[in-house]
């Protein structure tokens, strides 16, 4: 009897877990469908975009390091600091909740420095922010937070990352949850213990010289180009659609 009861309990738990996966997939497909409908209606919900082609850093403000605008890109160089960071002036962005930030990042292979680059979100101060991006030098996608100035990775995924190559990163923010996508494919998801949607967005590198381009901030699941969720595996279509944001 005890074995039957245990088997029944395990079967019930397995069914609950299966249904949770089904529900999660349905939610994602509904979001994709909503975005596609918005595309067909001609809605482009980007609330801020910058490609630096005018050699102007737009709404970005330097926090630490010595950023430079070169060849239509924002080059982050820590200079005498260990951290290089620029954040978006929040007055340039409307009130928001569920949001995503897109950026193209190149972590250059330069002797004597690390290779990494991060989208910054929930920025409160130079020692209090959260980040998502690439540690190309160690072949890891990461999500983390800075506590008292120390950057701590809270979620990681091992995968080969080509140093110096351009990667389109997205940070999806909803309530306490951050989802990191690379070239339209989900890599990591992490739920924090506190809301993460009330700070500023930005870009950062840690002991590294990193190039940023094609930065866009937009509502999450409010309609956008289909490249932002790339289920087709078509890199050319993905790149062409991203270009339409700028």
mmCIF file of C-alpha atoms in Angstrom:
data_model
loop_
_atom_site.group_PDB
_atom_site.id
_atom_site.type_symbol
_atom_site.label_atom_id
_atom_site.label_comp_id
_atom_site.label_asym_id
_atom_site.label_seq_id
_atom_site.Cartn_x
_atom_site.Cartn_y
_atom_site.Cartn_z
ATOM 1 C CA UNK A 1 0.000 0.000 0.000
ATOM 2 C CA UNK A 2 2.818 2.410 0.893
ATOM 3 C CA UNK A 3 4.494 1.714 -2.432
ATOM 4 C CA UNK A 4 1.261 2.421 -4.269
ATOM 5 C CA UNK A 5 0.809 5.675 -2.364
ATOM 6 C CA UNK A 6 4.386 6.755 -3.112
ATOM 7 C CA UNK A 7 4.015 5.862 -6.779
ATOM 8 C CA UNK A 8 0.784 7.836 -6.946
ATOM 9 C CA UNK A 9 2.432 10.847 -5.308
ATOM 10 C CA UNK A 10 5.368 10.781 -7.710
ATOM 11 C CA UNK A 11 3.039 10.463 -10.689
ATOM 12 C CA UNK A 12 1.032 13.428 -9.462
ATOM 13 C CA UNK A 13 4.172 15.560 -9.028
ATOM 14 C CA UNK A 14 5.374 14.577 -12.487
ATOM 15 C CA UNK A 15 2.038 15.606 -14.002
ATOM 16 C CA UNK A 16 2.179 18.969 -12.204
ATOM 17 C CA UNK A 17 5.703 19.566 -13.520
ATOM 18 C CA UNK A 18 4.648 18.572 -17.048
ATOM 19 C CA UNK A 19 1.681 20.927 -16.956
ATOM 20 C CA UNK A 20 3.910 23.766 -15.736
ATOM 21 C CA UNK A 21 6.145 23.263 -18.774
ATOM 22 C CA UNK A 22 3.106 23.216 -21.075
ATOM 23 C CA UNK A 23 1.815 26.443 -19.513
ATOM 24 C CA UNK A 24 5.222 28.137 -19.859
ATOM 25 C CA UNK A 25 5.434 27.175 -23.534
ATOM 26 C CA UNK A 26 1.902 28.440 -24.131
ATOM 27 C CA UNK A 27 2.767 31.776 -22.482
ATOM 28 C CA UNK A 28 5.820 32.160 -24.724
ATOM 29 C CA UNK A 29 3.847 31.304 -27.862
ATOM 30 C CA UNK A 30 1.143 33.810 -26.903
ATOM 31 C CA UNK A 31 3.825 36.480 -26.479
ATOM 32 C CA UNK A 32 5.306 35.643 -29.869
ATOM 33 C CA UNK A 33 1.856 35.798 -31.464
ATOM 34 C CA UNK A 34 1.170 39.176 -29.843
ATOM 35 C CA UNK A 35 4.436 40.548 -31.157
ATOM 36 C CA UNK A 36 3.754 39.253 -34.658
ATOM 37 C CA UNK A 37 0.322 40.869 -34.615
ATOM 38 C CA UNK A 38 1.884 44.169 -33.631
ATOM 39 C CA UNK A 39 4.398 43.847 -36.464
ATOM 40 C CA UNK A 40 1.588 43.339 -38.964
ATOM 41 C CA UNK A 41 -0.158 46.430 -37.581
ATOM 42 C CA UNK A 42 3.023 48.449 -38.095
ATOM 43 C CA UNK A 43 3.731 49.063 -34.409
ATOM 44 C CA UNK A 44 7.389 49.686 -33.541
ATOM 45 C CA UNK A 45 7.453 50.262 -29.791
ATOM 46 C CA UNK A 46 11.094 51.279 -29.419
ATOM 47 C CA UNK A 47 11.215 54.038 -26.796
ATOM 48 C CA UNK A 48 14.919 54.775 -27.202
ATOM 49 C CA UNK A 49 17.518 53.770 -29.768
ATOM 50 C CA UNK A 50 21.086 54.832 -30.489
ATOM 51 C CA UNK A 51 23.585 53.597 -33.064
ATOM 52 C CA UNK A 52 26.270 56.255 -32.375
ATOM 53 C CA UNK A 53 26.655 56.950 -36.103
ATOM 54 C CA UNK A 54 26.559 60.710 -35.448
ATOM 55 C CA UNK A 55 29.524 60.419 -33.078
ATOM 56 C CA UNK A 56 27.186 61.429 -30.276
ATOM 57 C CA UNK A 57 26.691 59.369 -27.140
ATOM 58 C CA UNK A 58 23.030 60.365 -27.030
ATOM 59 C CA UNK A 59 21.486 59.895 -23.603
ATOM 60 C CA UNK A 60 24.432 57.895 -22.228
ATOM 61 C CA UNK A 61 26.219 59.359 -19.226
ATOM 62 C CA UNK A 62 29.660 58.226 -18.046
ATOM 63 C CA UNK A 63 29.724 56.663 -14.580
ATOM 64 C CA UNK A 64 33.238 55.222 -14.443
ATOM 65 C CA UNK A 65 36.084 54.638 -16.858
ATOM 66 C CA UNK A 66 36.989 56.518 -20.024
ATOM 67 C CA UNK A 67 34.441 55.802 -22.784
ATOM 68 C CA UNK A 68 35.123 57.034 -26.305
ATOM 69 C CA UNK A 69 33.079 57.305 -29.482
ATOM 70 C CA UNK A 70 35.044 55.788 -32.354
ATOM 71 C CA UNK A 71 33.809 54.730 -35.797
ATOM 72 C CA UNK A 72 30.156 54.852 -34.787
ATOM 73 C CA UNK A 73 30.569 52.722 -31.660
ATOM 74 C CA UNK A 74 30.768 53.364 -27.926
ATOM 75 C CA UNK A 75 34.139 52.045 -26.733
ATOM 76 C CA UNK A 76 34.230 51.320 -23.012
ATOM 77 C CA UNK A 77 37.718 51.521 -21.513
ATOM 78 C CA UNK A 78 38.149 51.307 -17.733
ATOM 79 C CA UNK A 79 41.227 53.535 -17.853
ATOM 80 C CA UNK A 80 42.486 53.791 -14.290
ATOM 81 C CA UNK A 81 39.324 52.109 -12.969
ATOM 82 C CA UNK A 82 38.504 48.408 -12.947
ATOM 83 C CA UNK A 83 35.001 49.111 -14.240
ATOM 84 C CA UNK A 84 33.897 51.084 -17.273
ATOM 85 C CA UNK A 85 30.211 52.026 -17.281
ATOM 86 C CA UNK A 86 27.822 54.379 -19.048
ATOM 87 C CA UNK A 87 24.128 54.582 -18.157
ATOM 88 C CA UNK A 88 21.101 56.010 -19.920
ATOM 89 C CA UNK A 89 19.632 59.238 -18.616
ATOM 90 C CA UNK A 90 16.334 57.999 -17.176
ATOM 91 C CA UNK A 91 14.561 61.203 -18.159
ATOM 92 C CA UNK A 92 14.908 60.052 -21.781
ATOM 93 C CA UNK A 93 12.792 56.960 -21.090
ATOM 94 C CA UNK A 94 9.080 56.840 -20.243
ATOM 95 C CA UNK A 95 7.654 55.241 -17.122
ATOM 96 C CA UNK A 96 7.873 51.504 -17.633
ATOM 97 C CA UNK A 97 7.545 48.107 -16.003
ATOM 98 C CA UNK A 98 8.142 45.101 -18.273
ATOM 99 C CA UNK A 99 11.019 46.211 -20.498
ATOM 100 C CA UNK A 100 13.865 44.922 -22.613
ATOM 101 C CA UNK A 101 17.170 46.363 -23.719
ATOM 102 C CA UNK A 102 18.970 45.316 -26.877
ATOM 103 C CA UNK A 103 22.664 45.980 -27.562
ATOM 104 C CA UNK A 104 25.351 44.710 -29.902
ATOM 105 C CA UNK A 105 28.509 43.889 -27.954
ATOM 106 C CA UNK A 106 32.054 43.086 -29.055
ATOM 107 C CA UNK A 107 34.504 41.928 -26.373
ATOM 108 C CA UNK A 108 37.821 42.611 -28.043
ATOM 109 C CA UNK A 109 40.803 40.283 -27.636
ATOM 110 C CA UNK A 110 43.454 42.660 -26.290
ATOM 111 C CA UNK A 111 46.550 41.485 -24.486
ATOM 112 C CA UNK A 112 46.709 42.310 -20.789
ATOM 113 C CA UNK A 113 42.979 42.850 -20.235
ATOM 114 C CA UNK A 114 39.900 40.654 -19.832
ATOM 115 C CA UNK A 115 37.256 40.125 -22.516
ATOM 116 C CA UNK A 116 33.686 40.830 -21.426
ATOM 117 C CA UNK A 117 30.718 43.118 -21.918
ATOM 118 C CA UNK A 118 27.413 43.576 -20.126
ATOM 119 C CA UNK A 119 24.003 45.152 -20.398
ATOM 120 C CA UNK A 120 23.399 46.983 -17.122
ATOM 121 C CA UNK A 121 19.928 47.151 -15.579
ATOM 122 C CA UNK A 122 18.449 48.212 -12.246
ATOM 123 C CA UNK A 123 21.362 50.637 -11.866
ATOM 124 C CA UNK A 124 21.200 52.507 -8.541
ATOM 125 C CA UNK A 125 24.820 53.555 -8.041
ATOM 126 C CA UNK A 126 28.323 52.564 -9.248
ATOM 127 C CA UNK A 127 28.373 49.869 -6.567
ATOM 128 C CA UNK A 128 24.746 48.752 -6.810
ATOM 129 C CA UNK A 129 23.472 47.435 -10.136
ATOM 130 C CA UNK A 130 22.669 44.251 -12.025
ATOM 131 C CA UNK A 131 24.081 42.996 -15.301
ATOM 132 C CA UNK A 132 23.755 40.377 -18.033
ATOM 133 C CA UNK A 133 26.194 39.580 -20.791
ATOM 134 C CA UNK A 134 29.335 37.797 -21.900
ATOM 135 C CA UNK A 135 32.566 36.785 -20.233
ATOM 136 C CA UNK A 136 34.181 35.921 -23.541
ATOM 137 C CA UNK A 137 37.551 35.257 -21.943
ATOM 138 C CA UNK A 138 36.084 32.342 -19.996
ATOM 139 C CA UNK A 139 33.367 31.367 -22.527
ATOM 140 C CA UNK A 140 30.424 32.111 -20.255
ATOM 141 C CA UNK A 141 27.118 33.921 -20.553
ATOM 142 C CA UNK A 142 26.325 35.428 -17.166
ATOM 143 C CA UNK A 143 23.708 37.231 -15.112
ATOM 144 C CA UNK A 144 24.841 38.936 -11.935
ATOM 145 C CA UNK A 145 24.622 41.797 -9.492
ATOM 146 C CA UNK A 146 27.039 44.253 -7.954
ATOM 147 C CA UNK A 147 26.871 44.395 -4.172
ATOM 148 C CA UNK A 148 28.998 46.998 -2.423
ATOM 149 C CA UNK A 149 30.971 47.359 -5.632
ATOM 150 C CA UNK A 150 31.705 43.643 -6.075
ATOM 151 C CA UNK A 151 30.325 42.006 -9.227
ATOM 152 C CA UNK A 152 28.916 38.567 -8.386
ATOM 153 C CA UNK A 153 27.657 36.202 -11.096
ATOM 154 C CA UNK A 154 24.418 34.553 -9.950
ATOM 155 C CA UNK A 155 23.737 32.477 -13.082
ATOM 156 C CA UNK A 156 26.126 31.207 -15.751
ATOM 157 C CA UNK A 157 26.069 29.148 -18.931
ATOM 158 C CA UNK A 158 29.194 27.698 -20.551
ATOM 159 C CA UNK A 159 29.374 28.159 -24.314
ATOM 160 C CA UNK A 160 32.088 29.087 -26.793
ATOM 161 C CA UNK A 161 32.135 32.874 -27.316
ATOM 162 C CA UNK A 162 34.286 34.342 -30.072
ATOM 163 C CA UNK A 163 36.353 37.265 -28.835
ATOM 164 C CA UNK A 164 35.949 40.347 -31.016
ATOM 165 C CA UNK A 165 32.812 39.060 -32.737
ATOM 166 C CA UNK A 166 29.549 40.997 -32.550
ATOM 167 C CA UNK A 167 26.740 39.475 -30.493
ATOM 168 C CA UNK A 168 23.213 40.850 -30.256
ATOM 169 C CA UNK A 169 22.215 40.683 -26.590
ATOM 170 C CA UNK A 170 18.820 41.263 -25.032
ATOM 171 C CA UNK A 171 17.939 41.686 -21.372
ATOM 172 C CA UNK A 172 14.251 41.000 -20.751
ATOM 173 C CA UNK A 173 12.986 42.404 -17.456
ATOM 174 C CA UNK A 174 9.665 41.449 -15.935
ATOM 175 C CA UNK A 175 8.950 41.875 -12.232
ATOM 176 C CA UNK A 176 11.906 40.165 -10.492
ATOM 177 C CA UNK A 177 12.968 38.033 -13.448
ATOM 178 C CA UNK A 178 15.748 38.668 -15.957
ATOM 179 C CA UNK A 179 16.024 36.659 -19.177
ATOM 180 C CA UNK A 180 19.185 36.894 -21.289
ATOM 181 C CA UNK A 181 18.902 36.234 -25.024
ATOM 182 C CA UNK A 182 21.793 36.099 -27.475
ATOM 183 C CA UNK A 183 21.034 36.411 -31.188
ATOM 184 C CA UNK A 184 17.381 35.822 -30.325
ATOM 185 C CA UNK A 185 18.011 32.598 -28.400
ATOM 186 C CA UNK A 186 17.441 32.312 -24.647
ATOM 187 C CA UNK A 187 20.605 31.530 -22.692
ATOM 188 C CA UNK A 188 19.810 32.298 -19.063
ATOM 189 C CA UNK A 189 16.943 33.231 -16.780
ATOM 190 C CA UNK A 190 17.224 34.299 -13.153
ATOM 191 C CA UNK A 191 14.714 35.534 -10.585
ATOM 192 C CA UNK A 192 16.068 38.023 -8.064
ATOM 193 C CA UNK A 193 14.780 38.552 -4.522
ATOM 194 C CA UNK A 194 13.713 42.115 -5.280
ATOM 195 C CA UNK A 195 12.119 44.104 -8.111
ATOM 196 C CA UNK A 196 14.610 44.910 -10.883
ATOM 197 C CA UNK A 197 12.591 47.347 -12.991
ATOM 198 C CA UNK A 198 13.134 50.622 -11.125
ATOM 199 C CA UNK A 199 16.763 51.429 -11.973
ATOM 200 C CA UNK A 200 18.590 52.750 -15.018
ATOM 201 C CA UNK A 201 19.859 50.860 -18.059
ATOM 202 C CA UNK A 202 23.406 51.011 -19.322
ATOM 203 C CA UNK A 203 26.493 49.205 -20.561
ATOM 204 C CA UNK A 204 29.638 48.064 -18.773
ATOM 205 C CA UNK A 205 32.905 46.198 -19.025
ATOM 206 C CA UNK A 206 35.114 44.869 -16.227
ATOM 207 C CA UNK A 207 38.867 45.205 -16.731
ATOM 208 C CA UNK A 208 38.099 44.996 -20.460
ATOM 209 C CA UNK A 209 37.884 47.161 -23.566
ATOM 210 C CA UNK A 210 34.522 46.532 -25.152
ATOM 211 C CA UNK A 211 32.542 48.030 -28.036
ATOM 212 C CA UNK A 212 28.795 48.702 -27.879
ATOM 213 C CA UNK A 213 26.472 49.564 -30.745
ATOM 214 C CA UNK A 214 22.788 49.462 -31.760
ATOM 215 C CA UNK A 215 21.301 50.080 -28.327
ATOM 216 C CA UNK A 216 17.515 49.995 -28.056
ATOM 217 C CA UNK A 217 15.067 50.032 -25.148
ATOM 218 C CA UNK A 218 11.490 48.915 -25.711
ATOM 219 C CA UNK A 219 8.482 47.423 -23.927
ATOM 220 C CA UNK A 220 8.506 43.696 -23.353
ATOM 221 C CA UNK A 221 5.882 41.761 -25.355
ATOM 222 C CA UNK A 222 4.316 44.943 -26.682
ATOM 223 C CA UNK A 223 5.132 44.343 -30.309
ATOM 224 C CA UNK A 224 8.487 44.529 -32.018
ATOM 225 C CA UNK A 225 10.377 43.204 -34.970
ATOM 226 C CA UNK A 226 10.295 39.428 -35.260
ATOM 227 C CA UNK A 227 14.087 39.334 -35.045
ATOM 228 C CA UNK A 228 13.829 39.906 -31.312
ATOM 229 C CA UNK A 229 12.544 36.372 -30.888
ATOM 230 C CA UNK A 230 14.432 34.371 -33.456
ATOM 231 C CA UNK A 231 12.852 30.954 -33.846
ATOM 232 C CA UNK A 232 13.787 30.665 -37.521
ATOM 233 C CA UNK A 233 17.531 30.208 -37.210
ATOM 234 C CA UNK A 234 17.964 32.653 -40.104
ATOM 235 C CA UNK A 235 20.865 34.982 -39.173
ATOM 236 C CA UNK A 236 20.411 37.187 -42.237
ATOM 237 C CA UNK A 237 16.743 37.829 -41.460
ATOM 238 C CA UNK A 238 17.628 38.423 -37.826
ATOM 239 C CA UNK A 239 20.256 41.042 -38.724
ATOM 240 C CA UNK A 240 18.058 42.770 -41.285
ATOM 241 C CA UNK A 241 15.174 43.046 -38.850
ATOM 242 C CA UNK A 242 17.402 44.429 -36.089
ATOM 243 C CA UNK A 243 18.650 47.099 -38.490
ATOM 244 C CA UNK A 244 15.081 48.353 -38.866
ATOM 245 C CA UNK A 245 15.123 49.474 -35.242
ATOM 246 C CA UNK A 246 17.715 52.168 -35.991
#
